[in-house]
Amino acid sequence: MGRHSRKGPVPKGAGSGGAPGPASGEREAAVASPGSGRRRRSAGSGPEQHTSAGTGPFAGPARGGHPEHHESGGGWGDWQTGTQQQVRTVPPPAAVGGPRIPGPRREFVEAFDAPAAGPAPDPYGPASDPAPEAEALGADEAGEPLAKGGKGRTFTGVAAAAVATVLAVVVAGQVAADRHDSAGARSSEQDRRAVQERPGRSDGRPAPAQEAARPPASPTYAQLMTRQFPIDPELRASGEFEAVPGLDRAPGKGRKIRYRIDVEKGLGLDRGLFARAVQETLNDERSWAHGGAMTFERISSGRPDFVITLASPGTTATWCAKSGLDTTVDNVSCDSASTERVMINAYRWAQGAETFGPGAMLAYRQMLINHEVGHRLGHNHVNCRTPGALAPVMQQQTKSLDIGGVECKPNPWVHPGE
């Protein structure tokens, strides 16, 4: 039963339309006529056909286009037979211009509250009420709200559809982003591999920056022996000596002569280069070791036979003066016989002499070593006797190649050409 019913006689005009009304005093369900936005024709006017006017309690033009599905057990009745299966009788709607019964559409409320009163209506029967379309919009054509249950279901469906749409959009966007990221990662990896595998133009060639940063190759012994080194001709260094460490064994079978090499501290010259030059020169077949007469061995500790000393011009003059020799004239070297030292003037070692010139530094240094060691071995000066011949190694070739009008050629060896 509906919660809102009314007692009393039916309003005037309620019985128009040809349908008998209920008895006076009978309780009736107030029925609101569903509007369609048009003015209704009064019931009974015109033939009662399904195509132009519906039968039953709601008269008026019917809308076509889709079948209406009526719920069973409610106030719809049997629309095929035109009879009402509902226990109560509902009068037809009032004529145009008649008074409207106020209140909500209670037949929907009672239809859901009341038990089924008859068989299920035929969904393909005649349709004349446009209320289902209005219900889909949430209100009838008269602006009255729908029942609470239908409106809740409508809102629930709309909310569910909205949530589903949002989820679909989010999932689609995430999938697209994942595909884009995956494609981008694959593309980056392929590009990286292509760059690594692609041969460059400069493969095998160092870059200009690398070439500039690469240190120059160290000069060889032969190259260093041809160079001149800067030094002050009046230099006087510390006067202290330091032995060149290491051992160079005698390579021959003759009489072994042991020597040590000292270099004055603060001289600024390569002591290793000097020590190698002495060892290779003395043991050369063209030198004093010719024919296996003797062999030379360099030591850095123990008692040597003599000490070959590389010293500044000032220090050389001091040690040569101990043996009564003056080296300040022409800035030459000497064998200080009263001492253990064979003095090699560092200026001559670094700069050479005019008699040989700057292009024969190697030959001059070989001559300088052989000449001063020759004095230590007991040989005196010997001058050139044949013009144009090679000067003897014991001639003072640093001072001159022309002795007594006989000019000879520079020569560094004891036994040249052998």
PDB file of C-alpha atoms in Angstrom, residues 95-320:
ATOM      1  CA  ALA A  95      -9.775  16.858 -18.999  1.00  0.00           C
ATOM      2  CA  VAL A  96      -7.646  19.644 -20.329  1.00  0.00           C
ATOM      3  CA  GLY A  97      -7.860  22.569 -18.059  1.00  0.00           C
ATOM      4  CA  GLY A  98      -9.138  20.553 -15.103  1.00  0.00           C
ATOM      5  CA  PRO A  99      -7.532  20.624 -11.699  1.00  0.00           C
ATOM      6  CA  ARG A 100      -4.377  18.497 -11.121  1.00  0.00           C
ATOM      7  CA  ILE A 101      -3.991  16.306  -8.120  1.00  0.00           C
ATOM      8  CA  PRO A 102      -0.968  17.569  -6.267  1.00  0.00           C
ATOM      9  CA  GLY A 103       1.785  15.287  -4.996  1.00  0.00           C
ATOM     10  CA  PRO A 104       4.370  12.925  -6.436  1.00  0.00           C
ATOM     11  CA  ARG A 105       3.693  10.122  -8.806  1.00  0.00           C
ATOM     12  CA  ARG A 106       2.580   7.634  -6.180  1.00  0.00           C
ATOM     13  CA  GLU A 107       1.774   4.833  -8.572  1.00  0.00           C
ATOM     14  CA  PHE A 108       5.484   4.212  -8.919  1.00  0.00           C
ATOM     15  CA  VAL A 109       5.926   4.048  -5.161  1.00  0.00           C
ATOM     16  CA  GLU A 110       2.971   1.676  -4.749  1.00  0.00           C
ATOM     17  CA  ALA A 111       4.050  -0.323  -7.748  1.00  0.00           C
ATOM     18  CA  PHE A 112       7.325  -1.224  -6.037  1.00  0.00           C
ATOM     19  CA  ASP A 113       5.683  -1.704  -2.599  1.00  0.00           C
ATOM     20  CA  ALA A 114       2.648  -3.772  -3.619  1.00  0.00           C
ATOM     21  CA  PRO A 115       2.878  -7.486  -4.559  1.00  0.00           C
ATOM     22  CA  ALA A 116       2.304  -8.575  -8.102  1.00  0.00           C
ATOM     23  CA  ALA A 117      -1.428  -8.619  -8.882  1.00  0.00           C
ATOM     24  CA  GLY A 118      -1.417 -10.321 -12.235  1.00  0.00           C
ATOM     25  CA  PRO A 119       0.599 -11.848 -14.995  1.00  0.00           C
ATOM     26  CA  ALA A 120       3.614 -10.103 -16.420  1.00  0.00           C
ATOM     27  CA  PRO A 121       2.662  -7.601 -19.095  1.00  0.00           C
ATOM     28  CA  ASP A 122       3.599  -8.174 -22.704  1.00  0.00           C
ATOM     29  CA  PRO A 123       6.692  -6.113 -23.517  1.00  0.00           C
ATOM     30  CA  TYR A 124       5.499  -5.856 -27.092  1.00  0.00           C
ATOM     31  CA  GLY A 125       2.033  -4.528 -26.222  1.00  0.00           C
ATOM     32  CA  PRO A 126       0.763  -1.048 -27.097  1.00  0.00           C
ATOM     33  CA  ALA A 127       2.602   1.832 -25.549  1.00  0.00           C
ATOM     34  CA  SER A 128       1.223   5.281 -24.943  1.00  0.00           C
ATOM     35  CA  ASP A 129       2.971   6.549 -21.833  1.00  0.00           C
ATOM     36  CA  PRO A 130       6.182   8.511 -22.427  1.00  0.00           C
ATOM     37  CA  ALA A 131       7.171   8.199 -18.776  1.00  0.00           C
ATOM     38  CA  PRO A 132      10.079   5.792 -19.334  1.00  0.00           C
ATOM     39  CA  GLU A 133      11.829   8.380 -21.490  1.00  0.00           C
ATOM     40  CA  ALA A 134      11.278  10.999 -18.834  1.00  0.00           C
ATOM     41  CA  GLU A 135      12.546   8.588 -16.198  1.00  0.00           C
ATOM     42  CA  ALA A 136      15.776   8.175 -18.145  1.00  0.00           C
ATOM     43  CA  LEU A 137      16.254  11.936 -17.894  1.00  0.00           C
ATOM     44  CA  GLY A 138      15.678  11.922 -14.131  1.00  0.00           C
ATOM     45  CA  ALA A 139      12.291  13.784 -14.104  1.00  0.00           C
ATOM     46  CA  ASP A 140       8.959  13.677 -15.869  1.00  0.00           C
ATOM     47  CA  GLU A 141       7.828  16.258 -18.396  1.00  0.00           C
ATOM     48  CA  ALA A 142       6.024  18.176 -15.681  1.00  0.00           C
ATOM     49  CA  GLY A 143       9.320  18.632 -13.812  1.00  0.00           C
ATOM     50  CA  GLU A 144       8.461  16.222 -10.996  1.00  0.00           C
ATOM     51  CA  PRO A 145      11.380  14.160  -9.677  1.00  0.00           C
ATOM     52  CA  LEU A 146      11.523  10.415 -10.143  1.00  0.00           C
ATOM     53  CA  ALA A 147      11.221   7.870  -7.400  1.00  0.00           C
ATOM     54  CA  LYS A 148      14.148   7.576  -5.023  1.00  0.00           C
ATOM     55  CA  GLY A 149      15.160   4.100  -6.077  1.00  0.00           C
ATOM     56  CA  GLY A 150      15.339   4.837  -9.824  1.00  0.00           C
ATOM     57  CA  LYS A 151      17.279   8.042  -9.288  1.00  0.00           C
ATOM     58  CA  GLY A 152      19.801   6.261  -7.059  1.00  0.00           C
ATOM     59  CA  ARG A 153      20.288   3.546  -9.634  1.00  0.00           C
ATOM     60  CA  THR A 154      20.751   6.169 -12.345  1.00  0.00           C
ATOM     61  CA  PHE A 155      23.357   8.058 -10.353  1.00  0.00           C
ATOM     62  CA  THR A 156      25.129   4.807  -9.474  1.00  0.00           C
ATOM     63  CA  GLY A 157      25.278   3.787 -13.137  1.00  0.00           C
ATOM     64  CA  VAL A 158      26.554   7.189 -14.189  1.00  0.00           C
ATOM     65  CA  ALA A 159      29.225   7.169 -11.487  1.00  0.00           C
ATOM     66  CA  ALA A 160      30.295   3.641 -12.414  1.00  0.00           C
ATOM     67  CA  ALA A 161      30.522   4.609 -16.075  1.00  0.00           C
ATOM     68  CA  ALA A 162      32.580   7.683 -15.200  1.00  0.00           C
ATOM     69  CA  VAL A 163      34.992   5.661 -13.042  1.00  0.00           C
ATOM     70  CA  ALA A 164      35.341   3.038 -15.760  1.00  0.00           C
ATOM     71  CA  THR A 165      36.047   5.751 -18.336  1.00  0.00           C
ATOM     72  CA  VAL A 166      38.714   7.388 -16.142  1.00  0.00           C
ATOM     73  CA  LEU A 167      40.352   4.033 -15.470  1.00  0.00           C
ATOM     74  CA  ALA A 168      40.351   3.200 -19.178  1.00  0.00           C
ATOM     75  CA  VAL A 169      41.966   6.547 -20.005  1.00  0.00           C
ATOM     76  CA  VAL A 170      44.610   6.124 -17.288  1.00  0.00           C
ATOM     77  CA  VAL A 171      45.433   2.560 -18.325  1.00  0.00           C
ATOM     78  CA  ALA A 172      45.594   3.526 -22.002  1.00  0.00           C
ATOM     79  CA  GLY A 173      47.889   6.446 -21.200  1.00  0.00           C
ATOM     80  CA  GLN A 174      50.156   4.275 -19.041  1.00  0.00           C
ATOM     81  CA  VAL A 175      50.381   1.610 -21.726  1.00  0.00           C
ATOM     82  CA  ALA A 176      51.196   4.237 -24.340  1.00  0.00           C
ATOM     83  CA  ALA A 177      53.843   5.782 -22.064  1.00  0.00           C
ATOM     84  CA  ASP A 178      55.386   2.363 -21.380  1.00  0.00           C
ATOM     85  CA  ARG A 179      55.485   1.620 -25.098  1.00  0.00           C
ATOM     86  CA  HIS A 180      57.026   5.019 -25.786  1.00  0.00           C
ATOM     87  CA  ASP A 181      59.653   4.553 -23.053  1.00  0.00           C
ATOM     88  CA  SER A 182      60.408   1.039 -24.256  1.00  0.00           C
ATOM     89  CA  ALA A 183      60.707   2.205 -27.851  1.00  0.00           C
ATOM     90  CA  GLY A 184      62.900   5.133 -26.779  1.00  0.00           C
ATOM     91  CA  ALA A 185      65.157   2.837 -24.754  1.00  0.00           C
ATOM     92  CA  ARG A 186      65.508   0.433 -27.658  1.00  0.00           C
ATOM     93  CA  SER A 187      66.246   3.321 -30.009  1.00  0.00           C
ATOM     94  CA  SER A 188      68.889   4.753 -27.652  1.00  0.00           C
ATOM     95  CA  GLU A 189      70.516   1.346 -27.225  1.00  0.00           C
ATOM     96  CA  GLN A 190      70.564   0.803 -30.993  1.00  0.00           C
ATOM     97  CA  ASP A 191      72.081   4.261 -31.542  1.00  0.00           C
ATOM     98  CA  ARG A 192      74.740   3.605 -28.918  1.00  0.00           C
ATOM     99  CA  ARG A 193      75.661   0.267 -30.463  1.00  0.00           C
ATOM    100  CA  ALA A 194      75.729   1.796 -33.925  1.00  0.00           C
ATOM    101  CA  VAL A 195      78.121   4.527 -32.739  1.00  0.00           C
ATOM    102  CA  GLN A 196      80.373   1.983 -31.066  1.00  0.00           C
ATOM    103  CA  GLU A 197      80.392  -0.352 -34.080  1.00  0.00           C
ATOM    104  CA  ARG A 198      80.650   2.369 -36.711  1.00  0.00           C
ATOM    105  CA  PRO A 199      84.279   2.940 -37.717  1.00  0.00           C
ATOM    106  CA  GLY A 200      85.360   6.543 -37.451  1.00  0.00           C
ATOM    107  CA  ARG A 201      87.409   8.504 -39.901  1.00  0.00           C
ATOM    108  CA  SER A 202      90.250   8.885 -37.466  1.00  0.00           C
ATOM    109  CA  ASP A 203      90.534   5.207 -36.473  1.00  0.00           C
ATOM    110  CA  GLY A 204      94.178   4.383 -36.147  1.00  0.00           C
ATOM    111  CA  ARG A 205      95.134   8.050 -36.013  1.00  0.00           C
ATOM    112  CA  PRO A 206      95.590   9.890 -32.714  1.00  0.00           C
ATOM    113  CA  ALA A 207      93.497  12.972 -32.153  1.00  0.00           C
ATOM    114  CA  PRO A 208      95.271  16.341 -32.366  1.00  0.00           C
ATOM    115  CA  ALA A 209      94.844  16.873 -28.625  1.00  0.00           C
ATOM    116  CA  GLN A 210      96.414  13.499 -27.909  1.00  0.00           C
ATOM    117  CA  GLU A 211      99.286  14.233 -30.254  1.00  0.00           C
ATOM    118  CA  ALA A 212      99.909  17.530 -28.488  1.00  0.00           C
ATOM    119  CA  ALA A 213      99.773  15.892 -25.043  1.00  0.00           C
ATOM    120  CA  ARG A 214     102.087  13.027 -26.004  1.00  0.00           C
ATOM    121  CA  PRO A 215     105.582  13.672 -24.626  1.00  0.00           C
ATOM    122  CA  PRO A 216     108.357  13.753 -27.231  1.00  0.00           C
ATOM    123  CA  ALA A 217     110.504  10.677 -27.573  1.00  0.00           C
ATOM    124  CA  SER A 218     113.688  10.740 -25.570  1.00  0.00           C
ATOM    125  CA  PRO A 219     116.782  11.376 -27.720  1.00  0.00           C
ATOM    126  CA  THR A 220     119.113   8.486 -28.255  1.00  0.00           C
ATOM    127  CA  TYR A 221     122.720   8.279 -27.094  1.00  0.00           C
ATOM    128  CA  ALA A 222     124.023   9.021 -30.592  1.00  0.00           C
ATOM    129  CA  GLN A 223     121.766  12.062 -30.882  1.00  0.00           C
ATOM    130  CA  LEU A 224     122.831  13.474 -27.524  1.00  0.00           C
ATOM    131  CA  MET A 225     126.505  12.998 -28.363  1.00  0.00           C
ATOM    132  CA  THR A 226     126.121  15.282 -31.378  1.00  0.00           C
ATOM    133  CA  ARG A 227     124.551  18.150 -29.421  1.00  0.00           C
ATOM    134  CA  GLN A 228     126.108  21.145 -27.693  1.00  0.00           C
ATOM    135  CA  PHE A 229     124.954  22.037 -24.178  1.00  0.00           C
ATOM    136  CA  PRO A 230     124.840  25.537 -22.667  1.00  0.00           C
ATOM    137  CA  ILE A 231     127.434  26.344 -20.011  1.00  0.00           C
ATOM    138  CA  ASP A 232     129.304  29.408 -18.747  1.00  0.00           C
ATOM    139  CA  PRO A 233     133.011  29.268 -19.766  1.00  0.00           C
ATOM    140  CA  GLU A 234     133.921  30.879 -16.416  1.00  0.00           C
ATOM    141  CA  LEU A 235     131.692  28.657 -14.303  1.00  0.00           C
ATOM    142  CA  ARG A 236     133.033  27.549 -10.912  1.00  0.00           C
ATOM    143  CA  ALA A 237     130.703  25.013  -9.318  1.00  0.00           C
ATOM    144  CA  SER A 238     130.627  23.601  -5.770  1.00  0.00           C
ATOM    145  CA  GLY A 239     134.014  21.821  -5.904  1.00  0.00           C
ATOM    146  CA  GLU A 240     132.379  18.665  -4.451  1.00  0.00           C
ATOM    147  CA  PHE A 241     132.337  15.432  -6.431  1.00  0.00           C
ATOM    148  CA  GLU A 242     129.909  12.537  -6.580  1.00  0.00           C
ATOM    149  CA  ALA A 243     130.670   9.113  -8.067  1.00  0.00           C
ATOM    150  CA  VAL A 244     128.400   7.853 -10.825  1.00  0.00           C
ATOM    151  CA  PRO A 245     126.801   4.682  -9.389  1.00  0.00           C
ATOM    152  CA  GLY A 246     126.882   1.357 -11.169  1.00  0.00           C
ATOM    153  CA  LEU A 247     129.338  -1.060 -12.721  1.00  0.00           C
ATOM    154  CA  ASP A 248     130.454  -1.387 -16.359  1.00  0.00           C
ATOM    155  CA  ARG A 249     132.472  -4.596 -16.652  1.00  0.00           C
ATOM    156  CA  ALA A 250     135.553  -4.782 -18.854  1.00  0.00           C
ATOM    157  CA  PRO A 251     134.572  -6.339 -22.185  1.00  0.00           C
ATOM    158  CA  GLY A 252     138.083  -7.458 -23.349  1.00  0.00           C
ATOM    159  CA  LYS A 253     140.782  -9.950 -22.351  1.00  0.00           C
ATOM    160  CA  GLY A 254     143.768  -7.604 -22.008  1.00  0.00           C
ATOM    161  CA  ARG A 255     145.168  -5.942 -18.936  1.00  0.00           C
ATOM    162  CA  LYS A 256     142.240  -4.769 -16.851  1.00  0.00           C
ATOM    163  CA  ILE A 257     142.255  -1.142 -15.832  1.00  0.00           C
ATOM    164  CA  ARG A 258     139.675  -0.048 -13.263  1.00  0.00           C
ATOM    165  CA  TYR A 259     138.529   3.550 -13.097  1.00  0.00           C
ATOM    166  CA  ARG A 260     135.822   5.587 -11.366  1.00  0.00           C
ATOM    167  CA  ILE A 261     133.858   8.560 -12.709  1.00  0.00           C
ATOM    168  CA  ASP A 262     133.161  11.579 -10.516  1.00  0.00           C
ATOM    169  CA  VAL A 263     130.964  14.496 -11.533  1.00  0.00           C
ATOM    170  CA  GLU A 264     131.053  17.858  -9.766  1.00  0.00           C
ATOM    171  CA  LYS A 265     127.805  18.685  -7.962  1.00  0.00           C
ATOM    172  CA  GLY A 266     125.804  21.586  -9.362  1.00  0.00           C
ATOM    173  CA  LEU A 267     127.248  21.228 -12.828  1.00  0.00           C
ATOM    174  CA  GLY A 268     123.929  20.679 -14.557  1.00  0.00           C
ATOM    175  CA  LEU A 269     125.176  18.131 -17.121  1.00  0.00           C
ATOM    176  CA  ASP A 270     124.022  14.544 -17.721  1.00  0.00           C
ATOM    177  CA  ARG A 271     126.430  12.349 -15.742  1.00  0.00           C
ATOM    178  CA  GLY A 272     124.986   9.124 -17.169  1.00  0.00           C
ATOM    179  CA  LEU A 273     125.723  10.294 -20.710  1.00  0.00           C
ATOM    180  CA  PHE A 274     129.274  11.154 -19.749  1.00  0.00           C
ATOM    181  CA  ALA A 275     129.886   7.788 -18.055  1.00  0.00           C
ATOM    182  CA  ARG A 276     128.600   5.845 -21.091  1.00  0.00           C
ATOM    183  CA  ALA A 277     130.754   7.881 -23.475  1.00  0.00           C
ATOM    184  CA  VAL A 278     133.927   7.128 -21.462  1.00  0.00           C
ATOM    185  CA  GLN A 279     133.260   3.377 -21.275  1.00  0.00           C
ATOM    186  CA  GLU A 280     132.422   2.959 -24.975  1.00  0.00           C
ATOM    187  CA  THR A 281     135.290   5.153 -26.161  1.00  0.00           C
ATOM    188  CA  LEU A 282     138.073   3.494 -24.121  1.00  0.00           C
ATOM    189  CA  ASN A 283     136.988  -0.027 -25.071  1.00  0.00           C
ATOM    190  CA  ASP A 284     136.672   0.745 -28.785  1.00  0.00           C
ATOM    191  CA  GLU A 285     139.061  -1.241 -31.023  1.00  0.00           C
ATOM    192  CA  ARG A 286     140.432   2.046 -32.378  1.00  0.00           C
ATOM    193  CA  SER A 287     141.293   3.253 -28.874  1.00  0.00           C
ATOM    194  CA  TRP A 288     143.843   2.099 -26.257  1.00  0.00           C
ATOM    195  CA  ALA A 289     142.185  -1.316 -26.105  1.00  0.00           C
ATOM    196  CA  HIS A 290     143.333  -2.017 -29.673  1.00  0.00           C
ATOM    197  CA  GLY A 291     144.450  -5.588 -30.290  1.00  0.00           C
ATOM    198  CA  GLY A 292     143.494  -6.706 -26.758  1.00  0.00           C
ATOM    199  CA  ALA A 293     146.291  -4.759 -25.179  1.00  0.00           C
ATOM    200  CA  MET A 294     144.086  -3.691 -22.316  1.00  0.00           C
ATOM    201  CA  THR A 295     140.422  -3.476 -21.254  1.00  0.00           C
ATOM    202  CA  PHE A 296     138.684  -0.892 -19.098  1.00  0.00           C
ATOM    203  CA  GLU A 297     136.156  -1.458 -16.318  1.00  0.00           C
ATOM    204  CA  ARG A 298     134.182   1.253 -14.554  1.00  0.00           C
ATOM    205  CA  ILE A 299     133.529   0.868 -10.826  1.00  0.00           C
ATOM    206  CA  SER A 300     131.781   3.096  -8.278  1.00  0.00           C
ATOM    207  CA  SER A 301     133.301   1.652  -5.081  1.00  0.00           C
ATOM    208  CA  GLY A 302     136.638   0.207  -4.092  1.00  0.00           C
ATOM    209  CA  ARG A 303     140.128   1.392  -5.148  1.00  0.00           C
ATOM    210  CA  PRO A 304     140.375   2.483  -8.808  1.00  0.00           C
ATOM    211  CA  ASP A 305     143.562   2.950 -10.860  1.00  0.00           C
ATOM    212  CA  PHE A 306     142.487   6.581 -11.516  1.00  0.00           C
ATOM    213  CA  VAL A 307     139.398   8.798 -11.434  1.00  0.00           C
ATOM    214  CA  ILE A 308     138.057  10.494 -14.537  1.00  0.00           C
ATOM    215  CA  THR A 309     136.475  13.750 -13.285  1.00  0.00           C
ATOM    216  CA  LEU A 310     134.009  16.057 -15.069  1.00  0.00           C
ATOM    217  CA  ALA A 311     134.305  19.490 -13.480  1.00  0.00           C
ATOM    218  CA  SER A 312     133.561  23.139 -14.135  1.00  0.00           C
ATOM    219  CA  PRO A 313     136.299  25.340 -15.686  1.00  0.00           C
ATOM    220  CA  GLY A 314     137.121  26.930 -12.302  1.00  0.00           C
ATOM    221  CA  THR A 315     137.399  23.591 -10.461  1.00  0.00           C
ATOM    222  CA  THR A 316     139.396  22.062 -13.339  1.00  0.00           C
ATOM    223  CA  ALA A 317     141.926  24.901 -13.088  1.00  0.00           C
ATOM    224  CA  THR A 318     142.285  24.331  -9.343  1.00  0.00           C
ATOM    225  CA  TRP A 319     143.044  20.591  -9.672  1.00  0.00           C
ATOM    226  CA  CYS A 320     145.335  21.018 -12.681  1.00  0.00           C
TER     227      CYS A 320
END
